[in-house]
Amino acid sequence: MNEAHDEGWLRASLAGDAAASKKLVERHFPSILRFSRRMLRDPHEAEDIAQETFLRLWKNGDRVEGGATLRTWLFRVAHNLAIDRIRAKKKVSLDEDAHEDVPASGPGAAAILDQKERAERVQRAIEALPERQRAAIVLVFHEGLPQTEAASVLGVSVDALESLLARARRSLKKTLTTYDEDEASPEEDEDRGAP
Amino acid sequence: MKHERPAQHDVELDALLADWRAQGVASTEAALPSAVARALENVPLPVNAAHAAPSLPAPSVDNVVELPRRQRALATVLLLAAAISGLFVGSSTSVLRDEDTSSDASDVASFDYGTTLSWTGE
C-alpha cells in the first residue's frame, strides 16, 4: 500500500470507478476520523468532519495536485474543517475554558490512574493547547505522520512544526507531570489563535 | 520544590501520550464500522450507473396501451374539437392583432411628441 495506489485509485475514482472510491475510503477514512476525534471532543462533530472531508474529495479530487499526497490533502481539509468548528464553538460558548482546568497532579499520581483516565487527562490537556500545537501533536504523536508531512498539512516549515511540538510538549509536561514550574517557559500562548 | 531530570519527564510524557494514542485508536475502532458505512454511502455513483441502474422498459409496440374503441373515438373527437377551436382562436387573435396594430399606428401618428405631451388626435 503506498501513494502510487492512491494516485491510481483517485484517478479511477474521479473517472467514476466506485470500487476505487471504496478503496480510498477504506484506506484513509479511519485515520481522518481518528484525527477529527482528537481535535474535537464531540464524536458526532468529528464524524461530520470526516464525512465532509471525503465529500470534498469526491467533489474537488481533481485539485489534489502533485507534490501533496492524497493523505496530506485529506488531513489538510480535515484540519481546516476542525479549526473552523473549534473557532465557531469558541464564539458561541466560552465554556470551552473549562477544559483548561486540568488539576495538577502530584508525584506518582499518573501511576495510580488507569489508562483510560490518563488518556482522558491527556486529551483535556491537549484540548487546552492552542489550535496549531494541538494539531501538531495529534498529527505527529497520534497519527504518526512524518514531520515533513505534518508540516505540509499545517502549511508551515519543518522548523516551525518542531517549534510547535516543543512548545506543546513543554505545556503538556507542565500540566500533566511533576515538572518544576520554575523551568516551564511562559511562551506556550504565543501562537494561541494563530491562523 | 521538586526537581527531576528532563529525561524522566520525557519518558513520563511519552508514556502518557502512548496511552492517549492507544485509547484514541481503541475508541475510534468501535465507531469505525458505522462511520465507514456512511462514508461509503456517499461514494459517487459510477459514470455508467445510468446503464446499470434499473430503468423503465423502453417503449415498444407491446407496451402501448390499447384504448377501447369507444374511448379512441372520443379522444379523436376531442382532439379535432381542440384543433378547430385553436384555429378559430388563432384567426380571431390575428384579426384583433391587426386591428390593434392599425389603431396603434394611427395613435402614434396623431400623438404629439413635443415638449407638451398633449394629445392632438381627433
mmCIF file of C-alpha atoms in Angstrom:
data_model
loop_
_atom_site.group_PDB
_atom_site.id
_atom_site.type_symbol
_atom_site.label_atom_id
_atom_site.label_comp_id
_atom_site.label_asym_id
_atom_site.label_seq_id
_atom_site.Cartn_x
_atom_site.Cartn_y
_atom_site.Cartn_z
ATOM 1 C CA MET A 1 0.000 0.000 0.000
ATOM 2 C CA ASN A 2 1.577 3.296 -0.981
ATOM 3 C CA GLU A 3 0.972 6.606 -2.627
ATOM 4 C CA ALA A 4 1.088 5.044 -6.097
ATOM 5 C CA HIS A 5 -2.035 3.080 -5.195
ATOM 6 C CA ASP A 6 -3.672 6.279 -4.027
ATOM 7 C CA GLU A 7 -2.908 8.028 -7.260
ATOM 8 C CA GLY A 8 -4.340 5.217 -9.359
ATOM 9 C CA TRP A 9 -7.406 4.826 -7.185
ATOM 10 C CA LEU A 10 -8.031 8.554 -7.156
ATOM 11 C CA ARG A 11 -7.796 8.725 -10.939
ATOM 12 C CA ALA A 12 -10.152 5.785 -11.269
ATOM 13 C CA SER A 13 -12.477 7.220 -8.655
ATOM 14 C CA LEU A 14 -12.704 10.537 -10.464
ATOM 15 C CA ALA A 15 -13.467 8.608 -13.647
ATOM 16 C CA GLY A 16 -16.447 7.077 -11.865
ATOM 17 C CA ASP A 17 -14.998 3.827 -10.553
ATOM 18 C CA ALA A 18 -16.950 3.174 -7.344
ATOM 19 C CA ALA A 19 -14.671 0.296 -6.357
ATOM 20 C CA ALA A 20 -11.662 2.647 -6.392
ATOM 21 C CA SER A 21 -13.595 5.199 -4.286
ATOM 22 C CA LYS A 22 -14.358 2.437 -1.805
ATOM 23 C CA LYS A 23 -10.666 1.547 -1.592
ATOM 24 C CA LEU A 24 -9.837 5.163 -0.801
ATOM 25 C CA VAL A 25 -12.462 5.295 1.943
ATOM 26 C CA GLU A 26 -11.248 2.061 3.499
ATOM 27 C CA ARG A 27 -7.635 3.204 3.407
ATOM 28 C CA HIS A 28 -7.927 6.799 4.617
ATOM 29 C CA PHE A 29 -11.230 7.273 6.424
ATOM 30 C CA PRO A 30 -10.079 5.658 9.728
ATOM 31 C CA SER A 31 -7.111 7.987 10.202
ATOM 32 C CA ILE A 32 -9.139 11.057 9.238
ATOM 33 C CA LEU A 33 -11.837 10.059 11.730
ATOM 34 C CA ARG A 34 -9.227 9.437 14.478
ATOM 35 C CA PHE A 35 -7.641 12.808 13.804
ATOM 36 C CA SER A 36 -11.024 14.560 13.895
ATOM 37 C CA ARG A 37 -11.991 12.833 17.134
ATOM 38 C CA ARG A 38 -8.784 14.006 18.776
ATOM 39 C CA MET A 39 -9.237 17.555 17.517
ATOM 40 C CA LEU A 40 -12.861 17.753 18.670
ATOM 41 C CA ARG A 41 -14.343 16.177 21.761
ATOM 42 C CA ASP A 42 -17.777 15.555 20.245
ATOM 43 C CA PRO A 43 -17.668 12.270 18.277
ATOM 44 C CA HIS A 44 -20.640 13.298 16.121
ATOM 45 C CA GLU A 45 -18.955 16.512 15.110
ATOM 46 C CA ALA A 46 -15.773 14.579 14.449
ATOM 47 C CA GLU A 47 -17.601 12.201 12.145
ATOM 48 C CA ASP A 48 -19.256 15.123 10.372
ATOM 49 C CA ILE A 49 -15.816 16.468 9.635
ATOM 50 C CA ALA A 50 -14.522 13.139 8.365
ATOM 51 C CA GLN A 51 -17.590 12.729 6.128
ATOM 52 C CA GLU A 52 -17.314 16.286 4.849
ATOM 53 C CA THR A 53 -13.634 15.738 4.083
ATOM 54 C CA PHE A 54 -14.488 12.834 1.807
ATOM 55 C CA LEU A 55 -17.398 14.680 0.204
ATOM 56 C CA ARG A 56 -14.890 17.358 -0.723
ATOM 57 C CA LEU A 57 -12.612 14.694 -2.137
ATOM 58 C CA TRP A 58 -15.366 13.430 -4.436
ATOM 59 C CA LYS A 59 -16.156 16.995 -5.439
ATOM 60 C CA ASN A 60 -12.679 18.501 -5.718
ATOM 61 C CA GLY A 61 -10.433 15.471 -6.044
ATOM 62 C CA ASP A 62 -9.060 16.789 -9.314
ATOM 63 C CA ARG A 63 -7.449 19.579 -7.307
ATOM 64 C CA VAL A 64 -5.180 17.183 -5.437
ATOM 65 C CA GLU A 65 -2.005 18.315 -7.078
ATOM 66 C CA GLY A 66 1.379 16.717 -7.451
ATOM 67 C CA GLY A 67 3.651 17.438 -4.520
ATOM 68 C CA ALA A 68 0.965 16.830 -1.954
ATOM 69 C CA THR A 69 -0.005 13.247 -1.337
ATOM 70 C CA LEU A 70 -3.653 12.369 -1.073
ATOM 71 C CA ARG A 71 -3.230 11.686 2.649
ATOM 72 C CA THR A 72 -1.713 15.143 3.193
ATOM 73 C CA TRP A 73 -4.578 16.719 1.252
ATOM 74 C CA LEU A 74 -7.186 14.861 3.290
ATOM 75 C CA PHE A 75 -5.567 15.812 6.598
ATOM 76 C CA ARG A 76 -5.314 19.429 5.472
ATOM 77 C CA VAL A 77 -9.028 19.570 4.629
ATOM 78 C CA ALA A 78 -9.977 17.839 7.891
ATOM 79 C CA HIS A 79 -7.681 20.166 9.851
ATOM 80 C CA ASN A 80 -9.224 23.270 8.303
ATOM 81 C CA LEU A 81 -12.736 21.991 8.960
ATOM 82 C CA ALA A 82 -11.821 21.162 12.569
ATOM 83 C CA ILE A 83 -10.311 24.597 13.158
ATOM 84 C CA ASP A 84 -13.462 26.210 11.740
ATOM 85 C CA ARG A 85 -15.582 24.198 14.186
ATOM 86 C CA ILE A 86 -13.326 24.975 17.142
ATOM 87 C CA ARG A 87 -13.451 28.686 16.408
ATOM 88 C CA ALA A 88 -17.204 28.664 15.862
ATOM 89 C CA LYS A 89 -17.675 26.895 19.186
ATOM 90 C CA LYS A 90 -15.432 29.384 20.964
ATOM 91 C CA LYS A 91 -17.594 32.189 19.646
ATOM 92 C CA VAL A 92 -20.790 30.511 20.790
ATOM 93 C CA SER A 93 -19.635 29.414 24.203
ATOM 94 C CA LEU A 94 -16.806 30.439 26.430
ATOM 95 C CA ASP A 95 -17.363 27.301 28.466
ATOM 96 C CA GLU A 96 -14.554 25.751 26.461
ATOM 97 C CA ASP A 97 -12.196 27.263 29.008
ATOM 98 C CA ALA A 98 -13.416 24.667 31.460
ATOM 99 C CA HIS A 99 -11.188 22.177 29.692
ATOM 100 C CA GLU A 100 -8.145 24.160 30.714
ATOM 101 C CA ASP A 101 -8.882 23.492 34.337
ATOM 102 C CA VAL A 102 -6.839 20.322 34.478
ATOM 103 C CA PRO A 103 -5.954 19.541 38.067
ATOM 104 C CA ALA A 104 -2.255 19.455 38.850
ATOM 105 C CA SER A 105 -1.007 16.042 39.627
ATOM 106 C CA GLY A 106 1.202 15.082 42.498
ATOM 107 C CA PRO A 107 4.197 12.791 42.278
ATOM 108 C CA GLY A 108 3.176 9.365 41.161
ATOM 109 C CA ALA A 109 -0.410 10.426 40.553
ATOM 110 C CA ALA A 110 -0.295 9.255 36.952
ATOM 111 C CA ALA A 111 0.721 5.813 38.082
ATOM 112 C CA ILE A 112 -2.465 5.201 40.044
ATOM 113 C CA LEU A 113 -4.806 6.256 37.280
ATOM 114 C CA ASP A 114 -5.828 3.634 34.822
ATOM 115 C CA GLN A 115 -5.080 4.022 31.168
ATOM 116 C CA LYS A 116 -8.478 5.440 30.277
ATOM 117 C CA GLU A 117 -8.372 8.110 32.922
ATOM 118 C CA ARG A 118 -4.842 9.052 31.994
ATOM 119 C CA ALA A 119 -5.844 9.256 28.361
ATOM 120 C CA GLU A 120 -8.764 11.478 29.283
ATOM 121 C CA ARG A 121 -6.489 13.801 31.232
ATOM 122 C CA VAL A 122 -4.097 13.979 28.307
ATOM 123 C CA GLN A 123 -6.982 14.670 25.942
ATOM 124 C CA ARG A 124 -8.209 17.525 28.123
ATOM 125 C CA ALA A 125 -4.715 18.951 28.367
ATOM 126 C CA ILE A 126 -4.351 18.714 24.576
ATOM 127 C CA GLU A 127 -7.690 20.412 24.035
ATOM 128 C CA ALA A 128 -6.400 23.268 26.156
ATOM 129 C CA LEU A 129 -3.450 23.770 23.812
ATOM 130 C CA PRO A 130 -3.513 26.443 21.121
ATOM 131 C CA GLU A 131 -5.066 25.113 17.908
ATOM 132 C CA ARG A 132 -1.864 24.625 15.937
ATOM 133 C CA GLN A 133 0.007 22.993 18.791
ATOM 134 C CA ARG A 134 -2.940 20.659 19.251
ATOM 135 C CA ALA A 135 -2.983 19.761 15.569
ATOM 136 C CA ALA A 136 0.791 19.233 15.525
ATOM 137 C CA ILE A 137 0.644 16.856 18.498
ATOM 138 C CA VAL A 138 -2.295 14.892 17.061
ATOM 139 C CA LEU A 139 -0.724 14.577 13.616
ATOM 140 C CA VAL A 140 2.712 13.521 14.840
ATOM 141 C CA PHE A 141 2.090 11.634 18.083
ATOM 142 C CA HIS A 142 -1.370 10.237 17.405
ATOM 143 C CA GLU A 143 -1.380 9.643 13.668
ATOM 144 C CA GLY A 144 2.361 9.101 13.335
ATOM 145 C CA LEU A 145 2.809 11.395 10.350
ATOM 146 C CA PRO A 146 6.408 12.225 9.449
ATOM 147 C CA GLN A 147 7.296 15.775 10.418
ATOM 148 C CA THR A 148 7.607 16.868 6.780
ATOM 149 C CA GLU A 149 4.070 15.690 6.076
ATOM 150 C CA ALA A 150 2.622 17.174 9.267
ATOM 151 C CA ALA A 151 4.315 20.478 8.402
ATOM 152 C CA SER A 152 2.733 20.341 4.954
ATOM 153 C CA VAL A 153 -0.715 19.695 6.454
ATOM 154 C CA LEU A 154 -0.364 22.742 8.691
ATOM 155 C CA GLY A 155 1.223 24.844 5.959
ATOM 156 C CA VAL A 156 4.379 25.581 7.983
ATOM 157 C CA SER A 157 8.065 24.770 7.680
ATOM 158 C CA VAL A 158 9.514 21.744 9.433
ATOM 159 C CA ASP A 159 11.364 24.106 11.792
ATOM 160 C CA ALA A 160 8.102 25.805 12.693
ATOM 161 C CA LEU A 161 6.484 22.432 13.272
ATOM 162 C CA GLU A 162 9.314 21.377 15.581
ATOM 163 C CA SER A 163 8.831 24.598 17.492
ATOM 164 C CA LEU A 164 5.087 23.936 17.801
ATOM 165 C CA LEU A 165 5.787 20.413 19.051
ATOM 166 C CA ALA A 166 8.391 21.585 21.544
ATOM 167 C CA ARG A 167 6.059 24.200 22.993
ATOM 168 C CA ALA A 168 3.181 21.732 23.086
ATOM 169 C CA ARG A 169 5.297 19.180 24.938
ATOM 170 C CA ARG A 170 6.504 21.783 27.410
ATOM 171 C CA SER A 171 2.945 22.822 28.051
ATOM 172 C CA LEU A 172 1.770 19.231 28.450
ATOM 173 C CA LYS A 173 4.627 18.420 30.764
ATOM 174 C CA LYS A 174 3.739 21.378 32.895
ATOM 175 C CA THR A 175 0.115 20.286 33.069
ATOM 176 C CA LEU A 176 0.490 16.531 33.328
ATOM 177 C CA THR A 177 3.707 15.758 35.121
ATOM 178 C CA THR A 178 5.571 16.898 38.199
ATOM 179 C CA TYR A 179 7.648 19.272 36.167
ATOM 180 C CA ASP A 180 9.042 22.182 38.150
ATOM 181 C CA GLU A 181 7.018 25.298 37.307
ATOM 182 C CA ASP A 182 10.115 27.467 37.532
ATOM 183 C CA GLU A 183 11.528 25.732 34.483
ATOM 184 C CA ALA A 184 8.376 25.993 32.419
ATOM 185 C CA SER A 185 8.508 28.560 29.675
ATOM 186 C CA PRO A 186 5.723 31.133 29.542
ATOM 187 C CA GLU A 187 5.794 31.185 25.736
ATOM 188 C CA GLU A 188 3.207 28.484 25.189
ATOM 189 C CA ASP A 189 0.485 31.016 24.479
ATOM 190 C CA GLU A 190 2.476 32.716 21.750
ATOM 191 C CA ASP A 191 0.583 31.202 18.873
ATOM 192 C CA ARG A 192 -2.792 30.812 20.533
ATOM 193 C CA GLY A 193 -5.391 31.694 17.964
ATOM 194 C CA ALA A 194 -2.906 31.923 15.146
ATOM 195 C CA PRO A 195 -4.469 31.181 11.736
ATOM 196 C CA MET B 1 10.410 22.448 45.007
ATOM 197 C CA LYS B 2 10.759 19.142 43.266
ATOM 198 C CA HIS B 3 13.400 18.834 40.576
ATOM 199 C CA GLU B 4 13.555 15.921 38.184
ATOM 200 C CA ARG B 5 15.743 15.310 35.219
ATOM 201 C CA PRO B 6 14.062 16.337 31.926
ATOM 202 C CA ALA B 7 14.729 12.870 30.502
ATOM 203 C CA GLN B 8 12.472 11.378 33.172
ATOM 204 C CA HIS B 9 9.763 13.868 32.278
ATOM 205 C CA ASP B 10 10.064 12.951 28.629
ATOM 206 C CA VAL B 11 9.654 9.307 29.451
ATOM 207 C CA GLU B 12 6.617 10.008 31.572
ATOM 208 C CA LEU B 13 5.084 12.296 28.951
ATOM 209 C CA ASP B 14 5.802 9.809 26.185
ATOM 210 C CA ALA B 15 4.088 7.109 28.224
ATOM 211 C CA LEU B 16 1.070 9.349 28.739
ATOM 212 C CA LEU B 17 0.938 10.159 25.034
ATOM 213 C CA ALA B 18 1.199 6.459 24.201
ATOM 214 C CA ASP B 19 -1.765 5.705 26.495
ATOM 215 C CA TRP B 20 -3.679 8.574 24.954
ATOM 216 C CA ARG B 21 -2.985 7.255 21.469
ATOM 217 C CA ALA B 22 -3.968 3.697 22.356
ATOM 218 C CA GLN B 23 -7.195 4.940 23.888
ATOM 219 C CA GLY B 24 -7.955 7.089 20.845
ATOM 220 C CA VAL B 25 -7.339 4.233 18.440
ATOM 221 C CA ALA B 26 -9.499 1.861 20.500
ATOM 222 C CA SER B 27 -12.435 4.257 20.840
ATOM 223 C CA THR B 28 -12.331 5.102 17.136
ATOM 224 C CA GLU B 29 -12.187 1.432 16.199
ATOM 225 C CA ALA B 30 -15.543 0.927 17.868
ATOM 226 C CA ALA B 31 -17.114 3.765 15.891
ATOM 227 C CA LEU B 32 -15.492 2.890 12.586
ATOM 228 C CA PRO B 33 -17.831 0.304 11.016
ATOM 229 C CA SER B 34 -20.914 2.512 11.029
ATOM 230 C CA ALA B 35 -18.944 5.637 10.083
ATOM 231 C CA VAL B 36 -17.252 3.873 7.172
ATOM 232 C CA ALA B 37 -20.620 2.535 6.041
ATOM 233 C CA ARG B 38 -21.986 6.077 5.969
ATOM 234 C CA ALA B 39 -18.914 7.279 4.081
ATOM 235 C CA LEU B 40 -19.408 4.531 1.517
ATOM 236 C CA GLU B 41 -23.000 5.652 1.016
ATOM 237 C CA ASN B 42 -21.607 8.993 -0.118
ATOM 238 C CA VAL B 43 -19.262 7.485 -2.655
ATOM 239 C CA PRO B 44 -20.197 8.889 -6.062
ATOM 240 C CA LEU B 45 -22.057 6.585 -8.366
ATOM 241 C CA PRO B 46 -20.147 5.103 -11.270
ATOM 242 C CA VAL B 47 -20.264 7.039 -14.502
ATOM 243 C CA ASN B 48 -22.082 4.163 -16.222
ATOM 244 C CA ALA B 49 -24.598 3.866 -13.402
ATOM 245 C CA ALA B 50 -27.295 5.043 -15.749
ATOM 246 C CA HIS B 51 -26.824 1.897 -17.781
ATOM 247 C CA ALA B 52 -26.508 -0.366 -14.799
ATOM 248 C CA ALA B 53 -29.410 1.031 -12.814
ATOM 249 C CA PRO B 54 -32.819 -0.476 -13.351
ATOM 250 C CA SER B 55 -34.871 1.743 -15.586
ATOM 251 C CA LEU B 56 -38.287 1.823 -17.143
ATOM 252 C CA PRO B 57 -38.668 -0.501 -20.126
ATOM 253 C CA ALA B 58 -38.131 1.174 -23.446
ATOM 254 C CA PRO B 59 -41.380 1.937 -25.239
ATOM 255 C CA SER B 60 -42.331 -0.687 -27.754
ATOM 256 C CA VAL B 61 -45.402 -1.646 -29.638
ATOM 257 C CA ASP B 62 -46.157 -4.182 -26.926
ATOM 258 C CA ASN B 63 -46.086 -1.505 -24.287
ATOM 259 C CA VAL B 64 -48.541 0.815 -25.987
ATOM 260 C CA VAL B 65 -51.831 0.715 -24.165
ATOM 261 C CA GLU B 66 -54.689 -0.089 -26.448
ATOM 262 C CA LEU B 67 -57.662 2.151 -25.748
ATOM 263 C CA PRO B 68 -61.125 0.692 -26.218
ATOM 264 C CA ARG B 69 -62.703 1.678 -29.483
ATOM 265 C CA ARG B 70 -65.289 3.990 -27.875
ATOM 266 C CA GLN B 71 -62.603 5.870 -25.942
ATOM 267 C CA ARG B 72 -60.486 6.160 -29.057
ATOM 268 C CA ALA B 73 -63.417 7.717 -30.908
ATOM 269 C CA LEU B 74 -63.983 10.135 -28.046
ATOM 270 C CA ALA B 75 -60.310 11.061 -27.955
ATOM 271 C CA THR B 76 -60.364 11.707 -31.706
ATOM 272 C CA VAL B 77 -63.399 13.962 -31.380
ATOM 273 C CA LEU B 78 -61.810 15.880 -28.555
ATOM 274 C CA LEU B 79 -58.579 16.308 -30.492
ATOM 275 C CA LEU B 80 -60.490 17.563 -33.539
ATOM 276 C CA ALA B 81 -62.508 19.964 -31.415
ATOM 277 C CA ALA B 82 -59.344 21.276 -29.829
ATOM 278 C CA ALA B 83 -57.733 21.744 -33.228
ATOM 279 C CA ILE B 84 -60.760 23.552 -34.686
ATOM 280 C CA SER B 85 -61.148 25.839 -31.674
ATOM 281 C CA GLY B 86 -57.424 26.506 -31.830
ATOM 282 C CA LEU B 87 -57.758 27.564 -35.448
ATOM 283 C CA PHE B 88 -60.680 29.799 -34.594
ATOM 284 C CA VAL B 89 -58.933 31.412 -31.654
ATOM 285 C CA GLY B 90 -55.789 31.813 -33.723
ATOM 286 C CA SER B 91 -57.608 33.579 -36.541
ATOM 287 C CA SER B 92 -59.613 35.811 -34.228
ATOM 288 C CA THR B 93 -56.465 36.718 -32.358
ATOM 289 C CA SER B 94 -54.741 37.611 -35.570
ATOM 290 C CA VAL B 95 -57.695 39.804 -36.513
ATOM 291 C CA LEU B 96 -57.564 41.545 -33.180
ATOM 292 C CA ARG B 97 -53.818 41.929 -33.510
ATOM 293 C CA ASP B 98 -54.251 43.530 -36.911
ATOM 294 C CA GLU B 99 -56.823 45.937 -35.568
ATOM 295 C CA ASP B 100 -54.630 46.800 -32.628
ATOM 296 C CA THR B 101 -51.692 47.418 -34.870
ATOM 297 C CA SER B 102 -53.603 49.738 -37.131
ATOM 298 C CA SER B 103 -55.055 51.537 -34.173
ATOM 299 C CA ASP B 104 -51.605 51.905 -32.617
ATOM 300 C CA ALA B 105 -50.277 53.194 -35.866
ATOM 301 C CA SER B 106 -52.902 55.913 -36.052
ATOM 302 C CA ASP B 107 -52.388 56.776 -32.401
ATOM 303 C CA VAL B 108 -48.690 57.137 -32.888
ATOM 304 C CA ALA B 109 -49.280 59.238 -35.958
ATOM 305 C CA SER B 110 -51.510 61.638 -34.113
ATOM 306 C CA PHE B 111 -49.532 61.848 -30.888
ATOM 307 C CA ASP B 112 -47.524 64.950 -30.348
ATOM 308 C CA TYR B 113 -44.034 64.020 -29.106
ATOM 309 C CA GLY B 114 -43.246 67.630 -28.397
ATOM 310 C CA THR B 115 -42.490 69.067 -25.028
ATOM 311 C CA THR B 116 -46.143 69.479 -24.048
ATOM 312 C CA LEU B 117 -47.010 65.768 -24.368
ATOM 313 C CA SER B 118 -50.532 66.811 -25.250
ATOM 314 C CA TRP B 119 -52.985 64.689 -27.163
ATOM 315 C CA THR B 120 -53.578 66.196 -30.571
ATOM 316 C CA GLY B 121 -55.691 63.490 -32.137
ATOM 317 C CA GLU B 122 -59.306 63.825 -33.080
#
